[in-house]
Amino acid sequence: MDITVIGTGFVGVVSASVYASLGHSVYGLDVSEEKIKKLEQGKVPFFEPGLDALVQKMIAAKSLQFTTSYKHAIQHASVIVIAVGTPSAPDGQADLSYVMQSAESLAPFLKENAIVAVKSTVPPGTCQKVRQVIQQHCPHSQYFVVSLPEFLREGSAVEDTLHPDRVVIGATEDFAIDVLKKLHTPLSDTILVMTPESAQMAKYSANAYLATRITFINQIANLCEANGANILEVIQAIGQDRRIGTHYWYPGLGYGGSCFPKDVKELAAYARSVSMEDNLMVTISRLNEERIPKIVARLRKQLGGFEGKTIGILGLSFKPNTDDIREAPSTKIIPFFLHEGAKVLGHDPLAKEVARSYFRDTILVEDDKASVLANADCVCVLVEWDEYSTMNPQEIVKLMKKGAVLFDARDQWKKTDFTGLPIQYVGIGV
Ligand code: UDX
């Protein structure tokens, strides 16, 4: 099958290379010549485990090509996947302009019976809008517009796409459903067909639910801090209830990354647009944003202010196994320290270069975590990278200044491991 994926960000490159690995002939299309030039040489402009190798293998097999030409990439395609960004507009709703631009640009070259699948995260009603735009620029009316939401996680995007928990197809026409089912059958036994609106709601709801779960456990962690309970023991106990489970609710500095903060706000804005002014998502988003200032207040008290102090940050990415720092805790907590007169040293196993260009010369990104541990008055371990969590407490304390604060934002160690050692341990909900 000839497939074109529009947009060469995370979702686009992963989807294109996975479709190619199934034996299809795939084009990755983007308006950025710079990105396409790199991708043509097999260079993926971001880190994702296994993706470089897969892209290079598919290029060598001639199953995957990249282009900036709509005509070239669309005229033979049976399935066109739109995977461009949908940043939040100022009112919090999804800004659909890249989706609509893609629809307008592809329309003149669309062959008959082609399927345009919207993979970008978009609110209900978007497929109709895409159809209207295509209608204005396409010489015929024999095409399909469907929803094909994406559920992959960064850091395991290739694995998630090769072995998804489910594939959701939001379509009503049998032809489109059959083609998309055939395309995804090698990837999953669970292919769910529903209306485009249900598919779009499924995508937003999945992310909003997970974000709610994280926000809930962070709230419970706050209460544990107030009364001496230990959040990890609480999670263990409630998790035994099979309806609840122990997975996916580790407390921390709040959810970050390119999806949850944006998707929760977009769902909140969508709810407002249909007259649900006072909705849960508004509260979740606000609580998540309040999380870092509250933790900063706790550290400020512990350190007696940040003026003249050196703060070390271990973990600059938004989570392990990625160099993505979008909405990372580091990007939100560091400005507080700098603003209040501290010097900041940072380290990350993978995101050093990305962080250096983001923070410029406001912080010093060290190549070696030992320099951060040795020179800081307060070391904040923000991300659960293996490189940090495998260090034992004695090893950490040996490197740190006497009396310094160790802020363990992911509860990677136990508070009791540091009893009697010459540092002050601060965890979350313990
Ligand atoms: C998420 C969804 O998991 C994925 O299904 C969707 O397609 C895109 O958004 P991603 O943003 O890659 O994926 O990261 P994820 O691993 O889900 O983590 C999101 C945020 O929640 C991170 O900031 C992470 O640190 C935080 N988190 C996650 C917690 O604070 N506690 C947890 O238990 C899990």
CSV table of C-alpha atoms and ligand atoms in Angstrom, one decimal, residues 10-11 48 121 149-157 160 165-166 203 206-207 210-211 213-215 217-218 235 246-261 263 288 317-320 322 324 326-329 332 382-384 409-410, ligand 1:
chain,number,residue,atom,x,y,z
A,10,PHE,CA,7.6,12.2,17.0
A,11,VAL,CA,4.3,10.6,15.9
A,48,GLU,CA,13.8,7.9,20.6
A,121,THR,CA,-4.9,15.1,18.6
A,149,PRO,CA,-5.7,8.7,17.2
A,150,GLU,CA,-2.3,7.9,18.6
A,151,PHE,CA,-1.5,6.5,22.1
A,152,LEU,CA,2.3,6.1,22.0
A,153,ARG,CA,4.5,7.3,24.8
A,154,GLU,CA,7.9,9.0,24.2
A,155,GLY,CA,10.8,6.8,25.2
A,156,SER,CA,8.9,3.7,24.1
A,157,ALA,CA,7.3,5.1,20.9
A,160,ASP,CA,4.2,1.2,21.5
A,165,ASP,CA,-2.8,-1.9,23.5
A,166,ARG,CA,-5.4,-1.1,20.9
A,203,LYS,CA,-7.8,10.0,22.9
A,206,ALA,CA,-7.2,8.5,28.0
A,207,ASN,CA,-4.7,11.3,28.6
A,210,LEU,CA,-3.9,9.4,33.4
A,211,ALA,CA,-3.2,13.1,34.2
A,213,ARG,CA,-4.6,9.8,38.3
A,214,ILE,CA,-1.2,11.5,38.7
A,215,THR,CA,-2.8,14.6,40.1
A,217,ILE,CA,-1.8,10.8,43.9
A,218,ASN,CA,0.1,14.1,44.2
A,235,ILE,CA,0.1,3.2,47.0
A,246,THR,CA,-0.3,0.0,41.7
A,247,HIS,CA,0.7,1.2,38.2
A,248,TYR,CA,1.0,4.6,36.8
A,249,TRP,CA,0.7,6.9,39.7
A,250,TYR,CA,4.0,7.7,41.1
A,251,PRO,CA,4.0,11.1,42.8
A,252,GLY,CA,6.3,13.8,41.7
A,253,LEU,CA,6.4,17.4,40.4
A,254,GLY,CA,3.3,16.9,38.3
A,255,TYR,CA,2.8,15.7,34.8
A,256,GLY,CA,4.9,17.2,32.0
A,257,GLY,CA,5.8,16.5,28.4
A,258,SER,CA,4.2,17.5,25.1
A,259,CYS,CA,0.9,15.8,25.6
A,260,PHE,CA,-0.7,15.8,29.1
A,261,PRO,CA,-0.5,19.5,29.9
A,263,ASP,CA,-4.4,17.8,26.1
A,288,ASN,CA,-0.7,20.5,38.3
A,317,SER,CA,14.3,15.9,30.4
A,318,PHE,CA,10.6,15.5,31.2
A,319,LYS,CA,11.0,11.8,31.9
A,320,PRO,CA,13.7,9.1,31.4
A,322,THR,CA,14.1,10.9,26.1
A,324,ASP,CA,12.6,16.0,25.2
A,326,ARG,CA,9.0,20.2,26.8
A,327,GLU,CA,7.1,21.0,30.0
A,328,ALA,CA,9.8,19.2,31.9
A,329,PRO,CA,9.9,19.9,35.7
A,332,LYS,CA,9.5,25.2,35.5
A,382,LEU,CA,13.9,15.4,39.2
A,383,VAL,CA,13.9,12.4,36.8
A,384,GLU,CA,14.1,8.7,37.5
A,409,ALA,CA,11.4,14.3,43.5
A,410,ARG,CA,10.5,10.7,42.3
B,1,UDX,C1,1.5,10.3,27.3
B,1,UDX,C2,0.6,9.1,27.3
B,1,UDX,O1,1.1,8.1,28.2
B,1,UDX,C3,0.5,8.5,25.9
B,1,UDX,O2,-0.4,7.4,25.9
B,1,UDX,C4,0.0,9.6,24.9
B,1,UDX,O3,-0.1,9.1,23.6
B,1,UDX,C5,0.9,10.8,25.0
B,1,UDX,O4,1.0,11.3,26.3
B,1,UDX,P1,4.2,10.7,27.3
B,1,UDX,O5,3.9,12.2,27.4
B,1,UDX,O6,5.2,10.2,26.4
B,1,UDX,O7,2.9,9.9,26.9
B,1,UDX,O8,4.6,10.3,28.8
B,1,UDX,P2,4.1,9.5,30.1
B,1,UDX,O9,5.1,8.4,30.3
B,1,UDX,O10,2.7,9.1,30.0
B,1,UDX,O11,4.3,10.6,31.2
B,1,UDX,C6,3.7,11.8,31.2
B,1,UDX,C7,4.0,12.6,32.4
B,1,UDX,O12,3.4,12.1,33.6
B,1,UDX,C8,5.5,12.7,32.7
B,1,UDX,O13,5.8,14.0,33.2
B,1,UDX,C9,5.7,11.7,33.8
B,1,UDX,O14,6.8,12.0,34.6
B,1,UDX,C10,4.4,11.9,34.6
B,1,UDX,N1,4.1,10.7,35.4
B,1,UDX,C11,3.8,9.5,34.7
B,1,UDX,C12,4.0,10.8,36.7
B,1,UDX,O15,4.2,11.8,37.3
B,1,UDX,N2,3.7,9.7,37.4
B,1,UDX,C13,3.4,8.5,36.8
B,1,UDX,O16,3.1,7.5,37.6
B,1,UDX,C14,3.5,8.4,35.4
